[in-house]
Amino acid sequence: MVILQEGQVYKIITDKTQKSMTFYITYVDRLKDEVFVKVFSPFSLYEGFRISTIENKTLKEIIDFEKIKNFYFENIPFSIKNKIGKLLYQKENHPICIVKNKINDFFEKYDKFEFQNPMVSVRNNFDNLLIPQNHPGRKESDTFYSENKFLVLRTHTTAHQTELLKKKITKFIVTGDVYRRDTIDASHFPVFHQVEGVNVLGSVSDKVVIEHLKDTLSGLIKHLFGNDVKYRFIDEYFPFTNPSFEVVVEYHGIEMEVLGSGVIHKDIMKNCGLEGQNGWAFGMGLERLAMIFFDIPDIRYFWSEDPRFLSQFKAGEFTKFQPYSKYPSAIRDISMWITEGFEDNYFFDLVRDLSENLVEEVSLTDSFTNPKTNRSSKTFRIKFRSIDKTLTGEEIDKILNEIKQELINKDYEIR
Ligand code: DAH
């Protein structure tokens, strides 16, 4: 008889959906007869498990499912975990840090915070910011959770707003790495950087706060883009501010959203012990700005450790990136039968997890449902290209086969 071992990896196949998930036993409490497990798979937990080891030995007779009380749900792939702690925003000659410092220069009199650990409570990231339970940003397909959904990789630096306000810190800038599952293309990466700014002005009217906010952000935009910049405020909606505004900047004839902002919601002020006071907040991404200011064509460059990239930048200087030769790309398609609940983000994530930055773009090229069988199929096109080397056909096919194998493990049928 096999005894469940701590640290051992098992595979579960859910009876209902036939999807599989991989987990390992973190702890077996033999006194209470409980087993604690950590889940790796991006799929949600379902009731009713069949269970087998990786070697496909049946464990059903060994494990009593009633006794598995605690599942540590986690959907953070290794490719994301690898990025935690890189601290690009603290490397003084890195473009992200150069942009951060430029912004910090403008907010000279504000307290600056950089919380190096991006793992925050769900409460700080969502609940305390009045983000409703059904908000799309909370979906497992969009957000990286850990510890049974008690912790989350912050999806925005706004996550630190209420903890600072509760400490009566009321005029500050927070910079950090933030995490969101996303499509794969030149301007989207699941890890990026944001700056959050807050200023509580005192017992003043919304009108005074809005005026101060717009003055400050106008100054910031000019500080970043130059005095001739064309920009405008448009009305927006965020759960944590009311009213809310977005700033749109016209750059080379193209309008782009550069930040979100607004008057901090009265309930947030009250919950933080600041009833009667009034203030504003804004949040801004750094990658898009850095791509523009340094002429960087692909967001993956920020993660490059190639000296040909890194040596081009110097603290305080906004020089244009000189591209070194672009390596050739290779296209591969994967067609598969999908089942209910399949999200494109799962596919993007799988590709990211198994391809380590070697994929430039993934797109959905075809999608249909067979009217007779009612089965649905999707075809994804994967464009492989390294920014650091020429990929061999062998390397590409190895990754492709790993992706296919993982899909098969998850009970999808490759067409
Ligand atoms: N947290 C928002 C985001 O990530 C940006 C934001 C909007 C921050 C409005 C704010 C705000 O502080 O007031 O998209």
Coordinates of N, CA and C and ligand atoms in Angstrom, one line a residue, residues 155-156 158 161 180 194 196-197 238 240-241 260-262 281-283, ligand 1:
T155 N -2.5 42.9 -8.6 CA -2.9 43.2 -10.0 C -2.7 44.7 -10.3
H156 N -2.5 45.5 -9.2 CA -2.2 46.9 -9.4 C -1.5 47.4 -8.1
T158 N -2.4 49.9 -6.6 CA -3.5 50.4 -5.7 C -3.7 49.5 -4.5
Q161 N -2.8 51.1 -1.3 CA -3.5 52.3 -0.9 C -4.0 52.3 0.5
R180 N -0.8 40.2 -14.2 CA -2.1 39.9 -14.8 C -1.9 38.9 -15.9
Q194 N 3.8 49.5 -12.2 CA 2.9 50.6 -12.1 C 3.4 51.5 -11.0
E196 N 1.5 54.2 -8.2 CA 0.3 54.7 -7.6 C 0.6 56.0 -6.9
G197 N -0.2 57.0 -7.0 CA 0.0 58.2 -6.3 C -1.3 58.6 -5.5
F238 N -14.0 53.7 -12.0 CA -13.2 52.8 -11.2 C -14.0 52.6 -9.9
F240 N -13.0 52.3 -7.0 CA -12.4 52.9 -5.8 C -12.3 54.5 -5.8
T241 N -12.8 55.1 -6.9 CA -12.8 56.5 -7.0 C -14.1 57.0 -7.5
G260 N -5.1 56.2 -14.9 CA -6.5 56.3 -14.3 C -6.4 57.1 -13.0
S261 N -7.5 57.7 -12.7 CA -7.4 58.6 -11.5 C -8.8 59.0 -11.0
G262 N -8.9 59.7 -9.9 CA -10.1 60.1 -9.4 C -10.1 60.6 -7.9
A281 N -6.4 60.0 -6.1 CA -5.4 59.0 -6.4 C -5.3 58.8 -7.9
F282 N -4.1 58.3 -8.3 CA -4.0 57.9 -9.7 C -3.1 56.7 -9.8
G283 N -3.2 56.0 -10.9 CA -2.4 54.8 -11.2 C -1.9 54.8 -12.6
Ligands
DAH1 N1 -5.6 50.6 -10.4 C1 -6.0 51.0 -11.7 C2 -5.5 50.0 -12.8 O1 -4.6 49.3 -12.5 C3 -5.5 52.4 -12.0 C4 -6.0 53.4 -11.1 C5 -7.2 54.1 -11.5 C6 -5.4 53.8 -9.9 C7 -7.8 55.1 -10.7 C8 -6.0 54.8 -9.1 C9 -7.2 55.4 -9.5 O2 -5.4 55.1 -7.9 O3 -7.7 56.4 -8.7 O4 -6.0 50.0 -13.9

